[in-house]
CSV table of C-alpha atoms and ligand atoms in Angstrom, one decimal:
chain,number,residue,atom,x,y,z
A,1,MET,CA,-29.5,46.3,167.9
A,2,ASP,CA,-32.0,46.0,165.1
A,3,CYS,CA,-35.7,46.9,165.5
A,4,TYR,CA,-38.9,46.8,163.4
A,5,HIS,CA,-40.9,50.0,162.6
A,6,ILE,CA,-44.4,48.9,161.7
A,7,ARG,CA,-47.4,51.0,160.5
A,8,GLY,CA,-50.7,49.4,161.5
A,9,GLY,CA,-54.1,49.3,159.7
A,10,VAL,CA,-52.9,48.2,156.3
A,11,PRO,CA,-54.7,45.0,155.2
A,12,LEU,CA,-52.4,42.1,154.0
A,13,ARG,CA,-53.0,40.6,150.5
A,14,GLY,CA,-51.1,38.2,148.3
A,15,GLU,CA,-49.2,34.9,148.4
A,16,TYR,CA,-46.3,33.5,150.4
A,17,ARG,CA,-44.4,30.2,150.5
A,18,ILE,CA,-43.9,28.7,154.0
A,19,LYS,CA,-40.3,27.8,154.8
A,20,GLY,CA,-38.8,24.8,156.4
A,21,ALA,CA,-39.4,24.2,160.1
A,22,LYS,CA,-37.0,25.5,162.7
A,23,ASN,CA,-38.0,22.8,165.2
A,24,SER,CA,-37.3,20.1,162.6
A,25,ALA,CA,-34.0,21.6,161.2
A,26,LEU,CA,-32.4,21.7,164.7
A,27,PRO,CA,-32.8,18.1,165.7
A,28,ILE,CA,-32.0,16.9,162.1
A,29,LEU,CA,-28.8,18.8,162.0
A,30,ALA,CA,-27.8,17.3,165.4
A,31,ALA,CA,-28.8,13.8,164.1
A,32,ALA,CA,-26.4,14.1,161.2
A,33,VAL,CA,-23.6,13.7,163.7
A,34,ALA,CA,-24.9,10.1,164.4
A,35,ARG,CA,-23.9,8.9,160.9
A,36,SER,CA,-20.6,9.5,159.2
A,37,GLY,CA,-21.3,10.9,155.7
A,38,LYS,CA,-22.1,13.9,153.6
A,39,HIS,CA,-25.6,15.1,154.4
A,40,GLU,CA,-27.4,17.6,152.1
A,41,ILE,CA,-30.4,19.2,154.0
A,42,HIS,CA,-32.8,21.3,151.9
A,43,ASP,CA,-35.4,23.8,152.9
A,44,CYS,CA,-33.3,24.7,156.0
A,45,PRO,CA,-34.4,28.1,157.3
A,46,ARG,CA,-31.7,30.8,157.5
A,47,ILE,CA,-32.4,31.7,161.2
A,48,GLY,CA,-30.3,32.5,164.2
A,49,ASP,CA,-30.7,29.1,165.9
A,50,VAL,CA,-29.5,27.2,162.8
A,51,LEU,CA,-26.4,29.4,162.7
A,52,VAL,CA,-25.7,28.6,166.4
A,53,MET,CA,-26.1,24.9,165.6
A,54,GLU,CA,-23.7,25.2,162.7
A,55,GLU,CA,-21.2,26.7,165.2
A,56,ILE,CA,-21.6,23.8,167.5
A,57,LEU,CA,-21.2,21.2,164.7
A,58,LYS,CA,-18.0,22.9,163.4
A,59,SER,CA,-16.6,22.9,167.0
A,60,LEU,CA,-17.1,19.1,167.1
A,61,GLY,CA,-15.2,18.7,163.8
A,62,ALA,CA,-17.9,18.6,161.2
A,63,VAL,CA,-17.4,20.5,157.8
A,64,THR,CA,-20.4,22.6,156.9
A,65,SER,CA,-21.6,24.9,154.2
A,66,PHE,CA,-24.9,26.8,154.2
A,67,GLU,CA,-25.9,28.2,150.8
A,68,GLY,CA,-29.4,29.7,150.5
A,69,ASN,CA,-31.6,27.2,152.2
A,70,CYS,CA,-29.3,24.2,151.6
A,71,PHE,CA,-27.2,23.1,154.6
A,72,SER,CA,-24.5,20.6,153.7
A,73,ILE,CA,-22.5,18.8,156.4
A,74,ASP,CA,-19.7,16.2,156.2
A,75,THR,CA,-19.6,14.4,159.6
A,76,GLU,CA,-16.7,12.1,158.8
A,77,ASN,CA,-14.3,13.8,161.1
A,78,ILE,CA,-16.4,14.2,164.2
A,79,GLU,CA,-13.7,14.0,166.9
A,80,LYS,CA,-14.9,16.0,169.9
A,81,THR,CA,-17.7,14.9,172.2
A,82,LEU,CA,-17.8,18.0,174.4
A,83,VAL,CA,-20.3,20.8,173.6
A,84,PRO,CA,-18.7,24.0,174.9
A,85,GLY,CA,-20.7,25.7,177.7
A,86,GLU,CA,-20.7,29.2,176.1
A,87,ILE,CA,-22.4,27.8,173.0
A,88,MET,CA,-24.9,25.6,175.1
A,89,SER,CA,-26.0,28.8,176.9
A,90,LYS,CA,-26.8,30.4,173.5
A,91,MET,CA,-29.3,27.7,172.6
A,92,ARG,CA,-31.1,25.1,174.5
A,93,SER,CA,-31.5,22.8,171.5
A,94,SER,CA,-27.8,21.9,171.7
A,95,VAL,CA,-29.0,19.3,174.2
A,96,PHE,CA,-29.9,17.2,171.2
A,97,LEU,CA,-26.2,16.6,170.6
A,98,MET,CA,-26.1,14.4,173.7
A,99,GLY,CA,-28.1,11.7,171.8
A,100,SER,CA,-26.3,12.0,168.5
A,101,LEU,CA,-22.9,12.0,170.1
A,102,LEU,CA,-23.8,8.9,172.2
A,103,ALA,CA,-24.9,7.2,169.0
A,104,ARG,CA,-21.7,8.1,167.1
A,105,CYS,CA,-19.0,8.0,169.8
A,106,GLY,CA,-20.6,6.3,172.9
A,107,GLU,CA,-19.9,9.4,175.0
A,108,ALA,CA,-21.1,13.1,175.3
A,109,THR,CA,-20.4,16.0,177.6
A,110,ILE,CA,-22.7,19.0,177.6
A,111,HIS,CA,-23.2,22.0,179.8
A,112,ARG,CA,-26.6,22.1,181.5
A,113,PRO,CA,-28.7,24.2,179.2
A,114,GLY,CA,-30.0,27.4,180.8
A,115,GLY,CA,-33.6,28.2,181.3
A,116,CYS,CA,-35.0,31.0,179.3
A,117,ARG,CA,-37.8,33.6,179.5
A,118,ILE,CA,-40.5,31.0,178.9
A,119,GLY,CA,-39.6,28.8,181.9
A,120,LYS,CA,-37.1,26.7,183.8
A,121,ARG,CA,-36.9,24.1,181.0
A,122,PRO,CA,-35.1,21.4,183.0
A,123,ILE,CA,-33.8,18.3,181.2
A,124,ASP,CA,-34.7,15.7,183.8
A,125,ILE,CA,-36.8,13.7,181.4
A,126,HIS,CA,-33.9,13.5,179.0
A,127,ILE,CA,-31.5,12.3,181.8
A,128,GLU,CA,-34.0,9.8,183.3
A,129,GLY,CA,-34.6,8.3,179.8
A,130,LEU,CA,-30.9,7.9,179.2
A,131,LYS,CA,-30.4,6.2,182.5
A,132,GLN,CA,-33.4,3.9,181.7
A,133,MET,CA,-31.7,3.0,178.4
A,134,GLY,CA,-28.6,1.9,180.3
A,135,PHE,CA,-26.3,5.0,179.9
A,136,THR,CA,-24.0,6.2,182.7
A,137,VAL,CA,-24.9,9.8,183.5
A,138,GLU,CA,-22.7,11.9,185.8
A,139,THR,CA,-23.2,15.5,186.8
A,140,HIS,CA,-20.2,17.7,187.8
A,141,ASP,CA,-21.4,21.2,188.7
A,142,GLU,CA,-23.0,22.4,185.5
A,143,GLU,CA,-21.5,19.7,183.3
A,144,ILE,CA,-23.3,16.5,182.4
A,145,ARG,CA,-21.3,13.5,181.2
A,146,CYS,CA,-22.9,10.5,179.5
A,147,SER,CA,-21.4,7.3,178.3
A,148,GLY,CA,-22.3,3.7,177.3
A,149,LYS,CA,-24.8,2.4,174.8
A,150,ALA,CA,-28.5,1.6,174.7
A,151,ARG,CA,-29.1,-1.9,176.1
A,152,GLY,CA,-32.5,-2.3,174.4
A,153,GLY,CA,-35.9,-2.7,176.0
A,154,ARG,CA,-38.6,-0.1,176.9
A,155,VAL,CA,-38.1,3.4,178.2
A,156,ARG,CA,-41.2,5.5,179.2
A,157,LEU,CA,-41.3,9.3,179.3
A,158,THR,CA,-43.1,10.8,182.3
A,159,TYR,CA,-44.3,13.6,179.9
A,160,PRO,CA,-44.3,13.6,176.1
A,161,SER,CA,-41.4,16.0,175.9
A,162,VAL,CA,-40.5,16.9,172.3
A,163,GLY,CA,-36.7,17.3,172.9
A,164,ALA,CA,-36.4,14.3,175.1
A,165,THR,CA,-38.2,12.1,172.5
A,166,GLU,CA,-35.8,13.3,169.8
A,167,ASN,CA,-32.7,13.0,172.0
A,168,LEU,CA,-33.6,9.4,173.0
A,169,MET,CA,-34.4,8.4,169.4
A,170,MET,CA,-30.8,9.3,168.5
A,171,ALA,CA,-29.3,7.8,171.7
A,172,ALA,CA,-31.1,4.5,170.9
A,173,LEU,CA,-29.0,4.2,167.7
A,174,SER,CA,-26.0,3.4,169.9
A,175,GLY,CA,-27.1,-0.1,170.8
A,176,GLU,CA,-27.6,-3.3,168.7
A,177,GLU,CA,-30.9,-4.1,170.4
A,178,GLU,CA,-34.4,-2.7,169.9
A,179,THR,CA,-35.4,0.2,172.1
A,180,VAL,CA,-39.1,1.2,172.4
A,181,ILE,CA,-39.7,4.8,173.6
A,182,GLU,CA,-43.2,5.1,175.2
A,183,ASN,CA,-45.4,8.1,176.0
A,184,CYS,CA,-43.3,10.0,173.4
A,185,ALA,CA,-44.2,13.3,171.7
A,186,ARG,CA,-46.1,13.1,168.4
A,187,GLU,CA,-45.2,16.4,166.8
A,188,PRO,CA,-44.8,16.5,162.9
A,189,GLU,CA,-41.1,17.5,163.5
A,190,ILE,CA,-40.5,14.2,165.2
A,191,VAL,CA,-42.0,12.4,162.2
A,192,ASP,CA,-39.6,14.5,160.1
A,193,LEU,CA,-36.6,13.5,162.2
A,194,GLN,CA,-37.6,9.8,161.7
A,195,GLY,CA,-37.7,10.5,158.0
A,196,PHE,CA,-34.2,11.9,158.0
A,197,MET,CA,-32.8,9.1,160.2
A,198,ARG,CA,-34.4,6.5,157.8
A,199,THR,CA,-32.8,8.4,154.8
A,200,CYS,CA,-29.5,7.9,156.6
A,201,GLY,CA,-30.2,4.1,156.8
A,202,PHE,CA,-31.3,3.9,160.4
A,203,ASP,CA,-34.1,1.6,161.4
A,204,VAL,CA,-36.7,3.8,163.2
A,205,ALA,CA,-40.5,3.5,163.1
A,206,GLY,CA,-43.6,4.7,164.9
A,207,ALA,CA,-43.0,8.5,165.0
A,208,GLY,CA,-46.3,10.4,165.2
A,209,THR,CA,-47.7,7.8,167.5
A,210,GLY,CA,-47.1,7.5,171.3
A,211,SER,CA,-44.5,4.7,170.8
A,212,ILE,CA,-41.3,4.8,168.7
A,213,VAL,CA,-39.2,1.7,167.9
A,214,VAL,CA,-35.4,2.1,167.2
A,215,ARG,CA,-33.0,-0.6,166.2
A,216,GLY,CA,-29.4,0.5,166.3
A,217,GLY,CA,-26.2,-1.1,165.3
A,218,ASP,CA,-25.6,0.0,161.7
A,219,ARG,CA,-22.3,1.9,161.5
A,220,ARG,CA,-21.7,2.2,157.7
A,221,ARG,CA,-20.8,5.6,156.2
A,222,THR,CA,-23.9,6.8,154.4
A,223,ASP,CA,-24.5,10.0,152.3
A,224,SER,CA,-28.0,11.5,152.4
A,225,MET,CA,-30.2,14.2,150.9
A,226,TYR,CA,-33.3,15.4,152.8
A,227,PHE,CA,-36.0,18.1,152.5
A,228,ILE,CA,-37.2,19.5,155.8
A,229,VAL,CA,-41.0,19.6,156.6
A,230,GLU,CA,-42.7,23.0,156.3
A,231,ASP,CA,-43.0,25.2,159.4
A,232,ARG,CA,-46.5,24.9,160.8
A,233,ILE,CA,-45.7,27.6,163.4
A,234,GLU,CA,-44.5,30.1,160.8
A,235,ALA,CA,-47.7,29.4,158.8
A,236,ALA,CA,-49.8,30.0,161.9
A,237,THR,CA,-48.0,33.2,162.6
A,238,TYR,CA,-48.5,34.6,159.1
A,239,MET,CA,-52.2,33.5,159.1
A,240,ALA,CA,-52.6,35.4,162.5
A,241,ALA,CA,-51.0,38.4,160.8
A,242,VAL,CA,-53.7,38.3,158.1
A,243,MET,CA,-56.3,38.2,160.8
A,244,ALA,CA,-54.7,41.0,162.8
A,245,ALA,CA,-54.3,43.3,159.8
A,246,LYS,CA,-57.4,42.1,158.0
A,247,GLY,CA,-57.1,41.0,154.4
A,248,GLN,CA,-56.8,37.7,152.5
A,249,ALA,CA,-53.8,35.5,151.5
A,250,VAL,CA,-52.7,32.2,150.1
A,251,PHE,CA,-49.9,30.3,151.8
A,252,HIS,CA,-48.1,27.7,149.7
A,253,ASN,CA,-46.1,24.7,151.0
A,254,ILE,CA,-48.3,24.0,154.0
A,255,ARG,CA,-50.7,21.1,154.7
A,256,CYS,CA,-53.7,21.6,156.9
A,257,GLU,CA,-53.2,18.3,158.7
A,258,LEU,CA,-50.2,19.8,160.4
A,259,MET,CA,-52.2,22.6,162.0
A,260,LYS,CA,-55.8,21.4,162.4
A,261,GLU,CA,-56.3,22.7,165.9
A,262,VAL,CA,-54.9,26.1,165.0
A,263,LEU,CA,-57.2,26.4,161.9
A,264,LYS,CA,-60.2,25.3,164.0
A,265,VAL,CA,-59.5,28.2,166.5
A,266,TYR,CA,-59.0,30.7,163.7
A,267,GLU,CA,-62.4,29.7,162.1
A,268,ARG,CA,-64.1,30.0,165.5
A,269,MET,CA,-62.7,33.6,165.5
A,270,GLY,CA,-64.5,34.2,162.2
A,271,ALA,CA,-61.7,33.5,159.6
A,272,VAL,CA,-62.6,31.7,156.4
A,273,VAL,CA,-60.1,28.9,155.7
A,274,ARG,CA,-59.8,27.0,152.5
A,275,SER,CA,-57.2,24.4,151.8
A,276,PHE,CA,-56.2,22.8,148.5
A,277,GLY,CA,-53.4,20.2,148.5
A,278,ASN,CA,-50.5,21.9,150.1
A,279,ALA,CA,-51.8,25.4,150.1
A,280,ILE,CA,-54.1,27.2,152.5
A,281,GLU,CA,-56.1,30.4,151.8
A,282,ILE,CA,-57.2,32.5,154.8
A,283,ILE,CA,-59.7,35.4,154.7
A,284,ALA,CA,-59.8,37.6,157.7
A,285,PRO,CA,-63.1,38.3,159.5
A,286,GLU,CA,-64.5,41.9,159.5
A,287,ARG,CA,-64.8,41.6,163.3
A,288,ILE,CA,-62.7,39.1,165.2
A,289,LYS,CA,-64.8,36.8,167.5
A,290,SER,CA,-63.5,35.5,170.8
A,291,PRO,CA,-62.6,31.8,170.7
A,292,GLY,CA,-63.8,31.6,174.3
A,293,PHE,CA,-61.4,29.2,175.9
A,294,VAL,CA,-58.2,27.8,174.4
A,295,VAL,CA,-55.6,25.6,176.2
A,296,THR,CA,-52.1,24.7,174.9
A,297,GLU,CA,-51.3,21.0,174.7
A,298,PRO,CA,-48.8,18.7,173.1
A,299,PHE,CA,-49.6,17.8,169.4
A,300,PRO,CA,-52.2,17.4,168.1
A,301,GLY,CA,-53.6,20.0,170.6
A,302,PHE,CA,-53.3,23.8,170.2
A,303,PRO,CA,-49.5,24.5,170.0
A,304,THR,CA,-47.9,26.5,172.8
A,305,ASP,CA,-45.7,28.2,170.1
A,306,CYS,CA,-48.9,29.8,168.7
A,307,GLN,CA,-50.2,31.0,172.1
A,308,PRO,CA,-48.6,34.5,172.2
A,309,GLN,CA,-49.8,35.3,168.7
A,310,LEU,CA,-53.4,34.2,169.7
A,311,VAL,CA,-53.3,36.5,172.8
A,312,THR,CA,-52.6,39.5,170.5
A,313,LEU,CA,-55.5,38.5,168.2
A,314,CYS,CA,-57.9,38.2,171.1
A,315,THR,CA,-57.3,41.8,172.1
A,316,GLY,CA,-59.3,42.6,169.0
A,317,ALA,CA,-62.2,40.2,169.9
A,318,GLY,CA,-65.3,41.4,171.9
A,319,GLY,CA,-65.8,39.9,175.3
A,320,LEU,CA,-63.7,37.7,177.6
A,321,THR,CA,-61.2,35.1,176.3
A,322,THR,CA,-59.2,32.7,178.5
A,323,ILE,CA,-56.0,31.2,177.1
A,324,ARG,CA,-54.5,28.6,179.3
A,325,GLU,CA,-50.7,27.8,178.9
A,326,GLU,CA,-50.3,24.2,180.0
A,327,VAL,CA,-46.9,23.4,178.4
A,328,PHE,CA,-44.5,26.0,179.8
A,329,ASP,CA,-44.5,27.5,183.2
A,330,SER,CA,-44.2,31.2,182.2
A,331,ARG,CA,-44.9,32.1,178.7
A,332,PHE,CA,-46.7,35.4,179.0
A,333,THR,CA,-43.8,37.8,178.5
A,334,HIS,CA,-45.7,39.7,175.8
A,335,LYS,CA,-48.5,40.6,178.2
A,336,LYS,CA,-47.0,43.8,179.6
A,337,GLU,CA,-45.9,45.1,176.3
A,338,LEU,CA,-49.4,44.5,174.8
A,339,ILE,CA,-50.9,46.4,177.9
A,340,LYS,CA,-48.5,49.3,177.0
A,341,MET,CA,-50.4,49.4,173.6
A,342,GLY,CA,-53.8,49.5,175.2
A,343,ALA,CA,-54.7,45.8,175.8
A,344,ASN,CA,-56.6,44.6,178.9
A,345,ILE,CA,-55.0,41.3,180.0
A,346,GLU,CA,-54.9,39.7,183.4
A,347,ILE,CA,-52.7,36.7,184.3
A,348,CYS,CA,-54.3,34.3,186.8
A,349,GLY,CA,-52.1,31.3,187.3
A,350,LYS,CA,-51.7,29.5,184.0
A,351,ASN,CA,-54.5,31.6,182.4
A,352,ALA,CA,-54.3,34.8,180.4
A,353,ILE,CA,-57.7,36.5,180.5
A,354,ILE,CA,-58.1,39.0,177.7
A,355,LYS,CA,-60.9,41.6,177.9
A,356,GLY,CA,-61.7,42.9,174.4
A,357,LYS,CA,-62.2,44.6,172.2
A,358,THR,CA,-59.4,47.1,173.1
A,359,PRO,CA,-58.1,49.2,170.2
A,360,LEU,CA,-54.3,49.1,170.2
A,361,ARG,CA,-52.1,52.2,169.9
A,362,GLY,CA,-48.6,52.1,168.4
A,363,ALA,CA,-45.8,52.2,171.0
A,364,GLU,CA,-42.2,51.3,171.6
A,365,VAL,CA,-42.2,47.7,172.8
A,366,TYR,CA,-39.5,45.1,173.6
A,367,ALA,CA,-39.4,41.5,172.4
A,368,ALA,CA,-38.4,39.1,175.3
A,369,ASP,CA,-38.5,35.8,173.4
A,370,LEU,CA,-39.1,34.4,170.0
A,371,ARG,CA,-42.9,33.9,169.8
A,372,GLY,CA,-43.6,36.8,172.2
A,373,GLY,CA,-41.7,39.0,169.8
A,374,ALA,CA,-43.8,37.7,166.9
A,375,ALA,CA,-46.9,38.6,168.9
A,376,LEU,CA,-45.8,42.2,169.2
A,377,VAL,CA,-45.2,42.4,165.4
A,378,LEU,CA,-48.9,41.3,165.0
A,379,ALA,CA,-49.9,43.9,167.5
A,380,GLY,CA,-48.1,46.5,165.5
A,381,LEU,CA,-50.1,45.4,162.4
A,382,MET,CA,-53.3,45.9,164.3
A,383,ALA,CA,-52.4,49.1,166.1
A,384,GLU,CA,-53.2,52.6,165.1
A,385,GLY,CA,-50.1,54.6,164.2
A,386,GLU,CA,-46.5,53.3,164.3
A,387,THR,CA,-45.1,50.6,166.6
A,388,VAL,CA,-41.4,50.0,167.2
A,389,VAL,CA,-40.4,46.5,168.2
A,390,LYS,CA,-37.0,46.4,169.8
A,391,ASP,CA,-34.6,43.5,170.5
A,392,ILE,CA,-35.8,41.7,167.4
A,393,TYR,CA,-32.7,39.3,167.6
A,394,HIS,CA,-35.2,37.1,169.5
A,395,ILE,CA,-37.4,37.0,166.4
A,396,ASP,CA,-34.5,36.4,164.1
A,397,ARG,CA,-33.7,33.2,166.0
A,398,GLY,CA,-36.8,31.5,164.6
A,399,TYR,CA,-38.2,33.5,161.6
A,400,GLU,CA,-36.3,34.0,158.4
A,401,ASN,CA,-36.8,37.6,157.4
A,402,LEU,CA,-40.3,38.0,158.9
A,403,ASP,CA,-40.3,41.6,157.7
A,404,GLU,CA,-39.7,40.6,154.1
A,405,GLY,CA,-42.5,38.1,154.2
A,406,LEU,CA,-45.0,40.6,155.6
A,407,LYS,CA,-43.8,43.2,153.1
A,408,GLN,CA,-44.5,40.7,150.3
A,409,LEU,CA,-48.1,40.7,151.6
A,410,GLY,CA,-48.3,44.5,151.6
A,411,GLY,CA,-47.4,45.1,155.2
A,412,ILE,CA,-45.7,48.3,156.1
A,413,ILE,CA,-42.7,47.1,158.2
A,414,GLU,CA,-39.1,48.1,158.1
A,415,ARG,CA,-36.0,46.8,159.8
A,416,ARG,CA,-33.8,49.6,161.2
A,417,THR,CA,-30.6,49.5,163.3
A,418,SER,CA,-31.3,51.4,166.5
A,419,ASP,CA,-28.5,53.1,168.4
B,1,LIG,C1,-39.6,22.0,171.7
B,1,LIG,O1,-39.0,22.5,172.9
B,1,LIG,C2,-39.6,23.2,170.8
B,1,LIG,N1,-38.2,23.6,170.5
B,1,LIG,C3,-40.3,24.4,171.4
B,1,LIG,O2,-40.4,25.4,170.5
B,1,LIG,C4,-41.8,24.0,171.7
B,1,LIG,O3,-42.5,25.0,172.4
B,1,LIG,C5,-41.8,22.7,172.6
B,1,LIG,O4,-41.0,21.6,172.0
B,1,LIG,C6,-43.2,22.2,172.9
B,1,LIG,O5,-43.8,21.9,171.7
B,1,LIG,C7,-37.6,22.8,169.5
B,1,LIG,O6,-38.1,21.9,169.0
B,1,LIG,C8,-36.2,23.3,169.2
B,1,LIG,P1,-40.5,20.0,175.7
B,1,LIG,P2,-38.6,21.4,174.1
B,1,LIG,O7,-39.4,19.2,176.1
B,1,LIG,O8,-38.1,20.2,173.5
B,1,LIG,C9,-40.9,20.4,180.4
B,1,LIG,C10,-40.2,27.7,169.8
B,1,LIG,O9,-40.8,28.8,170.1
B,1,LIG,N2,-39.7,19.5,180.4
B,1,LIG,O10,-41.6,19.4,174.9
B,1,LIG,O11,-37.7,22.2,175.0
B,1,LIG,C11,-40.5,21.8,179.8
B,1,LIG,O12,-39.9,22.6,180.8
B,1,LIG,C12,-39.7,26.7,170.8
B,1,LIG,O13,-40.1,27.3,168.6
B,1,LIG,C13,-39.3,19.1,181.6
B,1,LIG,O14,-39.8,19.4,182.7
B,1,LIG,O15,-40.0,21.3,174.8
B,1,LIG,C14,-41.8,22.3,179.3
B,1,LIG,O16,-42.5,22.9,180.4
B,1,LIG,C15,-40.1,27.2,172.2
B,1,LIG,N3,-38.2,18.2,181.7
B,1,LIG,C16,-42.5,21.1,178.8
B,1,LIG,O17,-41.8,19.9,179.4
B,1,LIG,C17,-37.6,17.8,180.5
B,1,LIG,O18,-36.6,17.1,180.6
B,1,LIG,C18,-42.4,20.9,177.3
B,1,LIG,O19,-41.1,20.8,176.9
B,1,LIG,C19,-38.0,18.4,179.3
B,1,LIG,C20,-39.1,19.2,179.2
């Protein structure tokens, strides 16, 4: 089991290129199943979740190769429509395959995805949407079987769920009629999925707004090449690392319009942010100021995937900060580990109340989920002495070589295999 050894108090300086987005790569790789052809997907991050998705795609009959950050997949021989339970339990995003298998084969069987450390994470919005679109959905114990094709018309989400929006976009390809998905999520990764689908010759429009229109029916084999959008959450994490450790850095391959709300909060905390084209420079404040109150919301609001990192930063800010987690029902796993390092954090309902400024001391801490683990790495950069972050397989799921990136900026962080 690998762990990170981090020495705090060393400012970060230099430049780093942001990689392709995990939360775009996963739905795009699933969407490739919807169209028979050879798909070449560039800027695909080499992360744990992508490797699990590759395992699933191969189990369905796809032929894949993953060289560097280029993921190639030939989906001509997709013959299975069952996603095995043991793989589903590894990664919730396999739920996306429901939509793409319905588009390709008119049927799909998945195992109900488990919850995880950040909440129950049901899929009722996915199921309700598929039923509204005209699909037959049967549940047998933990298995969910879907069949049929989209009948066209309107389907309205009760909440702008990112995954449900993406799943229904793909399922809508199964019918000849026009489907309009309303109250859908607006994340940049959904716009990217639309971009990939259009590159494959599908007729999809409206992503990034609250209403997406899909016209299905085209069945021709099409080859495609696509470049995945940059990872705004990786960018926000690295920028938080500069603020945590102090210093100054330029990040390439990131546009500020993908992370306006995050940059606004960082500036409120005293950072100087300059953007030029698709690069952003951040200069850490001498003293971090409290942002006061921050609430997580669907895009374009402050992203829930940046909440744990912000909690860590706020331990270094004077006064009281309230961070309200409105998207997931329990996403404060990092709290007790930060308290071990000297933080003063109370959880009241959906709110984390951080009392700063509390100097952090290096400690042995355990990652419990992806972004909570990243928050502990940032705490290690802030803390006096050495911090050991264990169970970093959680972090490897969503960050490609986080340690290498931080080392490139002068951070003292080393990956070791602990017994
Ligand atoms: C996607 O998860 C992302 N994952 C998450 O990133 C991200 O935090 C989330 O969107 C919100 O932006 C991928 O894209 C692979 P949701 P998803 O459906 O699709 C509830 C990370 O760290 N809900 O928008 O699962 C759900 O429980 C990960 O990179 C239902 O109740 O998010 C949650 O409380 C974490 N019923 C809220 O909606 C449903 O059917 C938002 O979930 C679906 C969701």
